[in-house]
């Protein structure tokens, strides 16, 4: 531990007490490695403030002693943005103690949650007042509101409700000088001055530490229909989506899954069963919901899928006959990554291209990757309606145990080049974190960095091309 | 004309030719006064570039000669943000020549429109490919995409689709140093780096000149239902909205109108007729739409209003029986301001409070205003479901001709104090412009200005409390 850190820790102990300053290595240990186990960091202490004022105090101390902080919520990020550097130069700033839901109003359709509130907890609290916070994703039992905001998280209902950016009405954050930006508001509309809140969303903690967020709510779901569809190609899947959207506004989840990913889940994840009797090249998991309690949403979707079957847009379909079956369908989607890891080494790429371009891109990119890297298996699943696919490359049967380390970088650069050539993004929803910093520096269009506004924000003078610093440098 | 301006104009003539440099006073005249005739400005020249590169050239010249520019679109702003100062120190920068729709894709649900494209033109172009740009407002025949973006405009369909902020996927803008920020994108999701586009939205041209915008589209309307409802109070109106929202997702417009505003329209606007036979304290104009061509939207709304009538939530209702009648209903809503002006002097306040607080606020604020300023008539109409009401104070019969000049400031400060005390915003959707600068400086919470991030953006060093400069200072 360097001297400045020791001084900061001593001062923090005095100011905040021992509960907020964790130096026990075994307590810190679970939080210094990203959850996928890819990036191992180190931190001599984890600071766990219980209030915005305590966060501000810590940031001021860090500023004074010039010690970097790495803000962290549930540690479920996909880009290791919440993992401290391995040299132990930074301290962890855990927001998990800040876990109060400050307000929850069905009348105003607005909630204010502190950064450490777990997404599932917010879901439950909203549900208790007949409302709903619609954003959700696989990590909902661990991920926190602060991290979701700082990474502009997406998930499976973006199609209808947008990313966090669309659902955040205001942000409270501690800025680099230790001052508190209070953008919390229960106003639906407010055009006074610049939207600093929007700038903080997706800034991955590099402009400030998000401490609380005002969130928009929507009416609770009265009923839902979940369906599993087998079809020939991503092109047909997009046809199906447009077919549905022209006839109902109820579709909010539309997840594309290839047969090979389904096979892996059935092989590795206990208790999963194939939703359809036959095999199909591609599958789609559909979720349709309504807040209207007298709508026969199941009947509506079944009828529309029947038409699609008749028009040969799809090959087969099954409606979930119960909540348990609906959950079983979703479990398949949400355990794909787990199954891939069980199968072997996997490289994940969270990419987007224009929606209409995705079906062709998927096929061409997979073929090119497999040609360039014999033995590797390229496959994509996810949010087709948003043009956002998780394009994964698996090691294949004959790969060496160090395939990931030896070939990973080259394959990822290959994929990222394809995405960039297609006008796409190498980070559709997972952010930059540590894992994508080098690729961003290599490929980012000038619009991402080379602008005077950004230059003004990024004092001290940024070296360009630059990346969001991986840690919140005080 | 000062020397620096003359030099700039000469240089602009050389660089862009005479078509882009207008110095004929009669041609400039219609654009130096805000459309409501409240703020009269002056400008020795109007620059009218035809491309982003030309805008950049003009900004570089203005920078070099230290001449302020005032960007202007359709000149339909409500806060005189596009009106040059009266001393003639600034030049007008008209974006109206940049009126190309660069792309329109039904497949990607995305359009790219230049700043000078008129909103109605975009509506028509989207409709031609079976899509829709859902934001609309009374000035749609004149207002431009650049101005709508720079002011984060709202309008009558915000309830379902949000303000411009929710509909803009990317912004191209010329920044103060003359460089071009290219945030245009046909990606639905992209989490690379900071969202400078979101910072430019609603910045009212003070951070850059918006030159083109990527816009999200939604499926075209297959059918719509428009209804006029009479009811007792804003509280009942909010009850009705919640009643509808629990049973259908089709409501996208929900405009509150008091009887006195309806009376003024019927008195002053030719060809208008009362939608209901009886009188009611308050009225609501409802628009429900569906993109599904087989939905009986009219029948649905009629049934739901029938239930509301039975439950005495509402007193009477009429469904528009034809498109002509639907337009006639909307005409009443959209000519309220015109009717008020015809009646006499009117002070407009574009305010928001929390949605659930608005019914009580409206009643209390109107009573307090009328008590404090005897003879004045306070009334509110607009977007109840967004907590955003246009709270207008009319001079009343016995007011002096100089009532607006003499009492206007005091009444507005009185209203703004009430709004601020209720935790509301003195600009829900109209922006700050010139008209609200002093009030913003007087009342803005520290969150609007006193933040280090903002300090970094607002170089040269801002005097705090400061306001967005009324002109884009180079």
PDB file of N, CA and C in Angstrom, chain A residues 107-109 151-152 165 175 177 179 182 187-192 194-196 206 242 245-247 249 291-292 352-356 385-386 388 425 427-429 445 447 451-452 454 456-457, chain B residues 107-109 151-152 165 175 177 179 182 187-192 194-196 206 242 245-247 249 291-293 352-356 385-386 388 425 427-429 445 447 451-452 454 456-457:
ATOM      1  N   UNK A 107     -48.502   7.520  -8.657  1.00  0.00           N
ATOM      2  CA  UNK A 107     -49.192   8.701  -9.195  1.00  0.00           C
ATOM      3  C   UNK A 107     -48.295   9.441 -10.195  1.00  0.00           C
ATOM      4  N   UNK A 108     -47.038   9.595  -9.815  1.00  0.00           N
ATOM      5  CA  UNK A 108     -46.114  10.312 -10.708  1.00  0.00           C
ATOM      6  C   UNK A 108     -45.367   9.386 -11.651  1.00  0.00           C
ATOM      7  N   UNK A 109     -45.567   8.066 -11.478  1.00  0.00           N
ATOM      8  CA  UNK A 109     -44.843   7.088 -12.297  1.00  0.00           C
ATOM      9  C   UNK A 109     -43.346   7.323 -12.232  1.00  0.00           C
ATOM     10  N   UNK A 151     -23.537   2.666 -17.160  1.00  0.00           N
ATOM     11  CA  UNK A 151     -23.207   1.948 -18.394  1.00  0.00           C
ATOM     12  C   UNK A 151     -24.306   2.055 -19.455  1.00  0.00           C
ATOM     13  N   UNK A 152     -25.347   2.855 -19.169  1.00  0.00           N
ATOM     14  CA  UNK A 152     -26.487   2.929 -20.102  1.00  0.00           C
ATOM     15  C   UNK A 152     -26.910   1.525 -20.523  1.00  0.00           C
ATOM     16  N   UNK A 165     -30.955   5.185 -20.712  1.00  0.00           N
ATOM     17  CA  UNK A 165     -31.044   6.597 -21.118  1.00  0.00           C
ATOM     18  C   UNK A 165     -32.481   7.073 -21.257  1.00  0.00           C
ATOM     19  N   UNK A 175     -19.264  14.682  -8.221  1.00  0.00           N
ATOM     20  CA  UNK A 175     -18.375  15.054  -9.317  1.00  0.00           C
ATOM     21  C   UNK A 175     -16.920  15.016  -8.849  1.00  0.00           C
ATOM     22  N   UNK A 177     -14.627  16.970  -8.166  1.00  0.00           N
ATOM     23  CA  UNK A 177     -14.129  17.861  -7.110  1.00  0.00           C
ATOM     24  C   UNK A 177     -14.816  17.614  -5.778  1.00  0.00           C
ATOM     25  N   UNK A 179     -18.024  17.824  -5.278  1.00  0.00           N
ATOM     26  CA  UNK A 179     -19.326  18.493  -5.175  1.00  0.00           C
ATOM     27  C   UNK A 179     -20.426  17.526  -5.612  1.00  0.00           C
ATOM     28  N   UNK A 182     -27.068  17.482  -8.184  1.00  0.00           N
ATOM     29  CA  UNK A 182     -28.384  16.934  -7.866  1.00  0.00           C
ATOM     30  C   UNK A 182     -29.351  17.154  -9.012  1.00  0.00           C
ATOM     31  N   UNK A 187     -40.123  15.596 -12.194  1.00  0.00           N
ATOM     32  CA  UNK A 187     -40.753  16.225 -13.355  1.00  0.00           C
ATOM     33  C   UNK A 187     -40.569  15.342 -14.587  1.00  0.00           C
ATOM     34  N   UNK A 188     -41.648  15.209 -15.363  1.00  0.00           N
ATOM     35  CA  UNK A 188     -41.511  14.462 -16.613  1.00  0.00           C
ATOM     36  C   UNK A 188     -40.869  15.316 -17.701  1.00  0.00           C
ATOM     37  N   UNK A 189     -41.064  16.598 -17.638  1.00  0.00           N
ATOM     38  CA  UNK A 189     -40.500  17.501 -18.642  1.00  0.00           C
ATOM     39  C   UNK A 189     -39.831  18.686 -17.961  1.00  0.00           C
ATOM     40  N   UNK A 190     -38.644  19.016 -18.396  1.00  0.00           N
ATOM     41  CA  UNK A 190     -37.923  20.133 -17.807  1.00  0.00           C
ATOM     42  C   UNK A 190     -36.848  20.576 -18.793  1.00  0.00           C
ATOM     43  N   UNK A 191     -37.018  21.737 -19.390  1.00  0.00           N
ATOM     44  CA  UNK A 191     -36.056  22.218 -20.396  1.00  0.00           C
ATOM     45  C   UNK A 191     -35.242  23.403 -19.890  1.00  0.00           C
ATOM     46  N   UNK A 192     -34.832  23.329 -18.630  1.00  0.00           N
ATOM     47  CA  UNK A 192     -33.959  24.383 -18.110  1.00  0.00           C
ATOM     48  C   UNK A 192     -32.513  23.950 -18.253  1.00  0.00           C
ATOM     49  N   UNK A 194     -28.656  22.780 -19.712  1.00  0.00           N
ATOM     50  CA  UNK A 194     -28.054  21.589 -20.310  1.00  0.00           C
ATOM     51  C   UNK A 194     -28.445  20.317 -19.561  1.00  0.00           C
ATOM     52  N   UNK A 195     -28.488  19.208 -20.277  1.00  0.00           N
ATOM     53  CA  UNK A 195     -28.788  17.932 -19.640  1.00  0.00           C
ATOM     54  C   UNK A 195     -27.498  17.247 -19.203  1.00  0.00           C
ATOM     55  N   UNK A 196     -26.991  17.643 -18.038  1.00  0.00           N
ATOM     56  CA  UNK A 196     -25.787  16.990 -17.528  1.00  0.00           C
ATOM     57  C   UNK A 196     -26.085  15.548 -17.137  1.00  0.00           C
ATOM     58  N   UNK A 206     -16.607   7.888 -15.291  1.00  0.00           N
ATOM     59  CA  UNK A 206     -15.418   8.702 -15.552  1.00  0.00           C
ATOM     60  C   UNK A 206     -15.674  10.192 -15.363  1.00  0.00           C
ATOM     61  N   UNK A 242     -41.472  -7.584 -38.004  1.00  0.00           N
ATOM     62  CA  UNK A 242     -42.243  -6.542 -38.700  1.00  0.00           C
ATOM     63  C   UNK A 242     -43.709  -6.975 -38.868  1.00  0.00           C
ATOM     64  N   UNK A 245     -45.223  -6.333 -35.468  1.00  0.00           N
ATOM     65  CA  UNK A 245     -45.318  -4.908 -35.126  1.00  0.00           C
ATOM     66  C   UNK A 245     -46.379  -4.170 -35.940  1.00  0.00           C
ATOM     67  N   UNK A 246     -46.686  -4.702 -37.112  1.00  0.00           N
ATOM     68  CA  UNK A 246     -47.729  -4.060 -37.917  1.00  0.00           C
ATOM     69  C   UNK A 246     -49.115  -4.401 -37.386  1.00  0.00           C
ATOM     70  N   UNK A 247     -49.173  -5.332 -36.424  1.00  0.00           N
ATOM     71  CA  UNK A 247     -50.482  -5.805 -35.965  1.00  0.00           C
ATOM     72  C   UNK A 247     -50.712  -5.674 -34.469  1.00  0.00           C
ATOM     73  N   UNK A 249     -48.933  -3.682 -30.672  1.00  0.00           N
ATOM     74  CA  UNK A 249     -47.866  -2.912 -30.029  1.00  0.00           C
ATOM     75  C   UNK A 249     -47.388  -3.609 -28.765  1.00  0.00           C
ATOM     76  N   UNK A 291     -50.667  -3.997 -20.313  1.00  0.00           N
ATOM     77  CA  UNK A 291     -51.070  -3.472 -19.003  1.00  0.00           C
ATOM     78  C   UNK A 291     -52.591  -3.457 -18.895  1.00  0.00           C
ATOM     79  N   UNK A 292     -53.256  -3.786 -19.991  1.00  0.00           N
ATOM     80  CA  UNK A 292     -54.718  -3.794 -20.006  1.00  0.00           C
ATOM     81  C   UNK A 292     -55.216  -5.147 -19.526  1.00  0.00           C
ATOM     82  N   UNK A 352     -23.351  -3.952 -32.682  1.00  0.00           N
ATOM     83  CA  UNK A 352     -24.561  -3.528 -33.379  1.00  0.00           C
ATOM     84  C   UNK A 352     -24.216  -3.047 -34.778  1.00  0.00           C
ATOM     85  N   UNK A 353     -25.147  -3.296 -35.679  1.00  0.00           N
ATOM     86  CA  UNK A 353     -25.140  -2.649 -37.003  1.00  0.00           C
ATOM     87  C   UNK A 353     -26.572  -2.176 -37.232  1.00  0.00           C
ATOM     88  N   UNK A 354     -26.823  -1.483 -38.330  1.00  0.00           N
ATOM     89  CA  UNK A 354     -28.191  -1.065 -38.627  1.00  0.00           C
ATOM     90  C   UNK A 354     -29.095  -2.296 -38.633  1.00  0.00           C
ATOM     91  N   UNK A 355     -30.307  -2.142 -38.100  1.00  0.00           N
ATOM     92  CA  UNK A 355     -31.202  -3.289 -37.908  1.00  0.00           C
ATOM     93  C   UNK A 355     -31.355  -4.115 -39.186  1.00  0.00           C
ATOM     94  N   UNK A 356     -31.615  -3.423 -40.292  1.00  0.00           N
ATOM     95  CA  UNK A 356     -31.880  -4.141 -41.543  1.00  0.00           C
ATOM     96  C   UNK A 356     -30.644  -4.859 -42.067  1.00  0.00           C
ATOM     97  N   UNK A 385     -34.104  -7.009 -32.984  1.00  0.00           N
ATOM     98  CA  UNK A 385     -34.913  -5.822 -33.276  1.00  0.00           C
ATOM     99  C   UNK A 385     -34.200  -4.521 -32.975  1.00  0.00           C
ATOM    100  N   UNK A 386     -33.138  -4.576 -32.177  1.00  0.00           N
ATOM    101  CA  UNK A 386     -32.323  -3.393 -31.906  1.00  0.00           C
ATOM    102  C   UNK A 386     -31.046  -3.380 -32.747  1.00  0.00           C
ATOM    103  N   UNK A 388     -28.715  -5.403 -32.376  1.00  0.00           N
ATOM    104  CA  UNK A 388     -27.666  -5.684 -31.389  1.00  0.00           C
ATOM    105  C   UNK A 388     -27.587  -7.184 -31.116  1.00  0.00           C
ATOM    106  N   UNK A 425     -21.123  -0.682 -34.253  1.00  0.00           N
ATOM    107  CA  UNK A 425     -20.489  -0.332 -32.990  1.00  0.00           C
ATOM    108  C   UNK A 425     -19.896  -1.571 -32.343  1.00  0.00           C
ATOM    109  N   UNK A 427     -19.371  -1.725 -29.260  1.00  0.00           N
ATOM    110  CA  UNK A 427     -20.030  -1.857 -27.963  1.00  0.00           C
ATOM    111  C   UNK A 427     -21.440  -1.322 -28.062  1.00  0.00           C
ATOM    112  N   UNK A 428     -22.376  -2.227 -28.285  1.00  0.00           N
ATOM    113  CA  UNK A 428     -23.762  -1.796 -28.436  1.00  0.00           C
ATOM    114  C   UNK A 428     -24.374  -1.468 -27.089  1.00  0.00           C
ATOM    115  N   UNK A 429     -24.109  -2.313 -26.072  1.00  0.00           N
ATOM    116  CA  UNK A 429     -24.730  -2.058 -24.767  1.00  0.00           C
ATOM    117  C   UNK A 429     -23.817  -2.331 -23.583  1.00  0.00           C
ATOM    118  N   UNK A 445     -14.428   6.188 -34.354  1.00  0.00           N
ATOM    119  CA  UNK A 445     -14.489   7.295 -35.301  1.00  0.00           C
ATOM    120  C   UNK A 445     -14.161   8.581 -34.552  1.00  0.00           C
ATOM    121  N   UNK A 447     -15.722  11.088 -34.246  1.00  0.00           N
ATOM    122  CA  UNK A 447     -16.844  11.684 -33.540  1.00  0.00           C
ATOM    123  C   UNK A 447     -16.878  11.290 -32.071  1.00  0.00           C
ATOM    124  N   UNK A 451     -13.501  16.005 -30.281  1.00  0.00           N
ATOM    125  CA  UNK A 451     -14.351  17.174 -30.345  1.00  0.00           C
ATOM    126  C   UNK A 451     -13.973  18.143 -29.246  1.00  0.00           C
ATOM    127  N   UNK A 452     -14.114  19.418 -29.544  1.00  0.00           N
ATOM    128  CA  UNK A 452     -13.785  20.434 -28.544  1.00  0.00           C
ATOM    129  C   UNK A 452     -14.608  20.279 -27.263  1.00  0.00           C
ATOM    130  N   UNK A 454     -15.689  17.641 -25.872  1.00  0.00           N
ATOM    131  CA  UNK A 454     -15.079  16.594 -25.064  1.00  0.00           C
ATOM    132  C   UNK A 454     -13.756  17.078 -24.490  1.00  0.00           C
ATOM    133  N   UNK A 456     -13.075  19.942 -23.576  1.00  0.00           N
ATOM    134  CA  UNK A 456     -13.366  20.773 -22.423  1.00  0.00           C
ATOM    135  C   UNK A 456     -13.717  19.934 -21.206  1.00  0.00           C
ATOM    136  N   UNK A 457     -14.419  18.862 -21.430  1.00  0.00           N
ATOM    137  CA  UNK A 457     -14.809  18.010 -20.313  1.00  0.00           C
ATOM    138  C   UNK A 457     -13.599  17.277 -19.761  1.00  0.00           C
TER     139      UNK A 457
ATOM    140  N   UNK B 107     -36.811   0.113 -43.189  1.00  0.00           N
ATOM    141  CA  UNK B 107     -36.197  -1.102 -42.660  1.00  0.00           C
ATOM    142  C   UNK B 107     -35.476  -0.814 -41.343  1.00  0.00           C
ATOM    143  N   UNK B 108     -34.747   0.296 -41.316  1.00  0.00           N
ATOM    144  CA  UNK B 108     -34.022   0.648 -40.089  1.00  0.00           C
ATOM    145  C   UNK B 108     -34.825   1.538 -39.151  1.00  0.00           C
ATOM    146  N   UNK B 109     -35.992   1.970 -39.607  1.00  0.00           N
ATOM    147  CA  UNK B 109     -36.808   2.887 -38.821  1.00  0.00           C
ATOM    148  C   UNK B 109     -36.020   4.122 -38.437  1.00  0.00           C
ATOM    149  N   UNK B 151     -33.973  22.747 -29.068  1.00  0.00           N
ATOM    150  CA  UNK B 151     -34.816  23.142 -27.941  1.00  0.00           C
ATOM    151  C   UNK B 151     -35.431  21.933 -27.242  1.00  0.00           C
ATOM    152  N   UNK B 152     -35.041  20.718 -27.628  1.00  0.00           N
ATOM    153  CA  UNK B 152     -35.666  19.513 -27.075  1.00  0.00           C
ATOM    154  C   UNK B 152     -37.183  19.669 -27.047  1.00  0.00           C
ATOM    155  N   UNK B 165     -35.552  14.461 -27.327  1.00  0.00           N
ATOM    156  CA  UNK B 165     -34.457  13.698 -26.723  1.00  0.00           C
ATOM    157  C   UNK B 165     -34.622  12.191 -26.904  1.00  0.00           C
ATOM    158  N   UNK B 175     -19.268  22.882 -34.197  1.00  0.00           N
ATOM    159  CA  UNK B 175     -18.910  23.319 -32.852  1.00  0.00           C
ATOM    160  C   UNK B 175     -18.261  24.704 -32.903  1.00  0.00           C
ATOM    161  N   UNK B 177     -15.495  25.992 -32.575  1.00  0.00           N
ATOM    162  CA  UNK B 177     -14.221  26.236 -33.266  1.00  0.00           C
ATOM    163  C   UNK B 177     -14.324  25.972 -34.772  1.00  0.00           C
ATOM    164  N   UNK B 179     -15.211  23.130 -36.087  1.00  0.00           N
ATOM    165  CA  UNK B 179     -15.091  21.704 -36.414  1.00  0.00           C
ATOM    166  C   UNK B 179     -16.485  21.078 -36.472  1.00  0.00           C
ATOM    167  N   UNK B 182     -19.756  14.782 -35.916  1.00  0.00           N
ATOM    168  CA  UNK B 182     -20.638  13.907 -36.686  1.00  0.00           C
ATOM    169  C   UNK B 182     -21.128  12.762 -35.818  1.00  0.00           C
ATOM    170  N   UNK B 187     -27.476   3.336 -36.072  1.00  0.00           N
ATOM    171  CA  UNK B 187     -27.491   2.295 -35.042  1.00  0.00           C
ATOM    172  C   UNK B 187     -28.555   2.625 -33.991  1.00  0.00           C
ATOM    173  N   UNK B 188     -29.291   1.613 -33.574  1.00  0.00           N
ATOM    174  CA  UNK B 188     -30.254   1.827 -32.503  1.00  0.00           C
ATOM    175  C   UNK B 188     -29.568   1.828 -31.142  1.00  0.00           C
ATOM    176  N   UNK B 189     -28.484   1.094 -31.033  1.00  0.00           N
ATOM    177  CA  UNK B 189     -27.768   1.026 -29.761  1.00  0.00           C
ATOM    178  C   UNK B 189     -26.269   1.220 -30.002  1.00  0.00           C
ATOM    179  N   UNK B 190     -25.647   2.055 -29.197  1.00  0.00           N
ATOM    180  CA  UNK B 190     -24.217   2.310 -29.351  1.00  0.00           C
ATOM    181  C   UNK B 190     -23.700   2.890 -28.045  1.00  0.00           C
ATOM    182  N   UNK B 191     -22.898   2.135 -27.307  1.00  0.00           N
ATOM    183  CA  UNK B 191     -22.389   2.607 -26.023  1.00  0.00           C
ATOM    184  C   UNK B 191     -20.891   2.897 -26.066  1.00  0.00           C
ATOM    185  N   UNK B 192     -20.453   3.489 -27.141  1.00  0.00           N
ATOM    186  CA  UNK B 192     -19.055   3.904 -27.212  1.00  0.00           C
ATOM    187  C   UNK B 192     -18.921   5.351 -26.762  1.00  0.00           C
ATOM    188  N   UNK B 194     -18.887   9.028 -24.525  1.00  0.00           N
ATOM    189  CA  UNK B 194     -19.881   9.959 -24.009  1.00  0.00           C
ATOM    190  C   UNK B 194     -20.931  10.300 -25.049  1.00  0.00           C
ATOM    191  N   UNK B 195     -22.124  10.624 -24.575  1.00  0.00           N
ATOM    192  CA  UNK B 195     -23.182  11.019 -25.488  1.00  0.00           C
ATOM    193  C   UNK B 195     -23.175  12.535 -25.659  1.00  0.00           C
ATOM    194  N   UNK B 196     -22.317  13.012 -26.545  1.00  0.00           N
ATOM    195  CA  UNK B 196     -22.292  14.446 -26.819  1.00  0.00           C
ATOM    196  C   UNK B 196     -23.558  14.887 -27.537  1.00  0.00           C
ATOM    197  N   UNK B 206     -26.217  26.921 -28.001  1.00  0.00           N
ATOM    198  CA  UNK B 206     -25.117  27.564 -27.278  1.00  0.00           C
ATOM    199  C   UNK B 206     -23.847  26.720 -27.261  1.00  0.00           C
ATOM    200  N   UNK B 242     -55.639   7.724 -16.243  1.00  0.00           N
ATOM    201  CA  UNK B 242     -55.210   6.468 -15.613  1.00  0.00           C
ATOM    202  C   UNK B 242     -56.184   5.327 -15.942  1.00  0.00           C
ATOM    203  N   UNK B 245     -55.252   4.310 -19.449  1.00  0.00           N
ATOM    204  CA  UNK B 245     -53.942   3.667 -19.540  1.00  0.00           C
ATOM    205  C   UNK B 245     -53.921   2.263 -18.938  1.00  0.00           C
ATOM    206  N   UNK B 246     -54.837   2.013 -18.029  1.00  0.00           N
ATOM    207  CA  UNK B 246     -54.909   0.668 -17.448  1.00  0.00           C
ATOM    208  C   UNK B 246     -55.585  -0.310 -18.397  1.00  0.00           C
ATOM    209  N   UNK B 247     -56.157   0.214 -19.490  1.00  0.00           N
ATOM    210  CA  UNK B 247     -56.949  -0.642 -20.366  1.00  0.00           C
ATOM    211  C   UNK B 247     -56.506  -0.625 -21.818  1.00  0.00           C
ATOM    212  N   UNK B 249     -53.013   0.733 -24.544  1.00  0.00           N
ATOM    213  CA  UNK B 249     -51.741   1.449 -24.717  1.00  0.00           C
ATOM    214  C   UNK B 249     -51.821   2.406 -25.896  1.00  0.00           C
ATOM    215  N   UNK B 291     -51.047   1.193 -34.856  1.00  0.00           N
ATOM    216  CA  UNK B 291     -50.380   0.845 -36.103  1.00  0.00           C
ATOM    217  C   UNK B 291     -50.927  -0.483 -36.639  1.00  0.00           C
ATOM    218  N   UNK B 292     -51.769  -1.130 -35.847  1.00  0.00           N
ATOM    219  CA  UNK B 292     -52.340  -2.419 -36.241  1.00  0.00           C
ATOM    220  C   UNK B 292     -53.590  -2.175 -37.066  1.00  0.00           C
ATOM    221  N   UNK B 293     -53.567  -2.687 -38.297  1.00  0.00           N
ATOM    222  CA  UNK B 293     -54.644  -2.298 -39.205  1.00  0.00           C
ATOM    223  C   UNK B 293     -55.975  -2.990 -38.917  1.00  0.00           C
ATOM    224  N   UNK B 352     -44.019  23.046 -15.534  1.00  0.00           N
ATOM    225  CA  UNK B 352     -44.307  21.670 -15.153  1.00  0.00           C
ATOM    226  C   UNK B 352     -44.152  21.509 -13.651  1.00  0.00           C
ATOM    227  N   UNK B 353     -44.973  20.629 -13.088  1.00  0.00           N
ATOM    228  CA  UNK B 353     -44.774  20.122 -11.728  1.00  0.00           C
ATOM    229  C   UNK B 353     -44.957  18.601 -11.833  1.00  0.00           C
ATOM    230  N   UNK B 354     -44.756  17.885 -10.734  1.00  0.00           N
ATOM    231  CA  UNK B 354     -44.995  16.442 -10.763  1.00  0.00           C
ATOM    232  C   UNK B 354     -46.429  16.195 -11.236  1.00  0.00           C
ATOM    233  N   UNK B 355     -46.599  15.158 -12.054  1.00  0.00           N
ATOM    234  CA  UNK B 355     -47.894  14.902 -12.681  1.00  0.00           C
ATOM    235  C   UNK B 355     -49.038  14.897 -11.667  1.00  0.00           C
ATOM    236  N   UNK B 356     -48.842  14.181 -10.571  1.00  0.00           N
ATOM    237  CA  UNK B 356     -49.914  14.039  -9.590  1.00  0.00           C
ATOM    238  C   UNK B 356     -50.221  15.351  -8.881  1.00  0.00           C
ATOM    239  N   UNK B 385     -50.914  14.849 -18.797  1.00  0.00           N
ATOM    240  CA  UNK B 385     -50.260  13.568 -18.519  1.00  0.00           C
ATOM    241  C   UNK B 385     -48.747  13.673 -18.387  1.00  0.00           C
ATOM    242  N   UNK B 386     -48.176  14.784 -18.847  1.00  0.00           N
ATOM    243  CA  UNK B 386     -46.739  15.032 -18.670  1.00  0.00           C
ATOM    244  C   UNK B 386     -46.472  15.991 -17.514  1.00  0.00           C
ATOM    245  N   UNK B 388     -47.267  19.005 -17.579  1.00  0.00           N
ATOM    246  CA  UNK B 388     -46.836  20.223 -18.281  1.00  0.00           C
ATOM    247  C   UNK B 388     -48.050  20.999 -18.775  1.00  0.00           C
ATOM    248  N   UNK B 425     -40.740  23.296 -12.840  1.00  0.00           N
ATOM    249  CA  UNK B 425     -39.828  23.928 -13.804  1.00  0.00           C
ATOM    250  C   UNK B 425     -40.522  25.113 -14.461  1.00  0.00           C
ATOM    251  N   UNK B 427     -39.599  26.194 -17.261  1.00  0.00           N
ATOM    252  CA  UNK B 427     -39.605  25.907 -18.691  1.00  0.00           C
ATOM    253  C   UNK B 427     -39.705  24.413 -18.907  1.00  0.00           C
ATOM    254  N   UNK B 428     -40.912  23.930 -19.116  1.00  0.00           N
ATOM    255  CA  UNK B 428     -41.102  22.486 -19.300  1.00  0.00           C
ATOM    256  C   UNK B 428     -40.674  22.049 -20.685  1.00  0.00           C
ATOM    257  N   UNK B 429     -41.035  22.850 -21.704  1.00  0.00           N
ATOM    258  CA  UNK B 429     -40.696  22.423 -23.064  1.00  0.00           C
ATOM    259  C   UNK B 429     -40.254  23.544 -23.984  1.00  0.00           C
ATOM    260  N   UNK B 445     -32.141  26.195  -9.682  1.00  0.00           N
ATOM    261  CA  UNK B 445     -31.442  25.474  -8.627  1.00  0.00           C
ATOM    262  C   UNK B 445     -29.983  25.327  -9.015  1.00  0.00           C
ATOM    263  N   UNK B 447     -28.294  22.913  -9.299  1.00  0.00           N
ATOM    264  CA  UNK B 447     -28.012  21.789 -10.179  1.00  0.00           C
ATOM    265  C   UNK B 447     -27.948  22.205 -11.644  1.00  0.00           C
ATOM    266  N   UNK B 451     -22.004  23.447 -11.560  1.00  0.00           N
ATOM    267  CA  UNK B 451     -21.331  22.164 -11.517  1.00  0.00           C
ATOM    268  C   UNK B 451     -20.022  22.263 -12.268  1.00  0.00           C
ATOM    269  N   UNK B 452     -19.052  21.542 -11.794  1.00  0.00           N
ATOM    270  CA  UNK B 452     -17.756  21.566 -12.472  1.00  0.00           C
ATOM    271  C   UNK B 452     -17.840  21.143 -13.926  1.00  0.00           C
ATOM    272  N   UNK B 454     -20.200  21.593 -16.027  1.00  0.00           N
ATOM    273  CA  UNK B 454     -20.684  22.715 -16.786  1.00  0.00           C
ATOM    274  C   UNK B 454     -19.610  23.784 -16.892  1.00  0.00           C
ATOM    275  N   UNK B 456     -16.551  23.370 -17.054  1.00  0.00           N
ATOM    276  CA  UNK B 456     -15.606  22.952 -18.083  1.00  0.00           C
ATOM    277  C   UNK B 456     -16.142  23.228 -19.472  1.00  0.00           C
ATOM    278  N   UNK B 457     -17.443  22.998 -19.644  1.00  0.00           N
ATOM    279  CA  UNK B 457     -18.026  23.221 -20.965  1.00  0.00           C
ATOM    280  C   UNK B 457     -18.071  24.704 -21.281  1.00  0.00           C
TER     281      UNK B 457
END
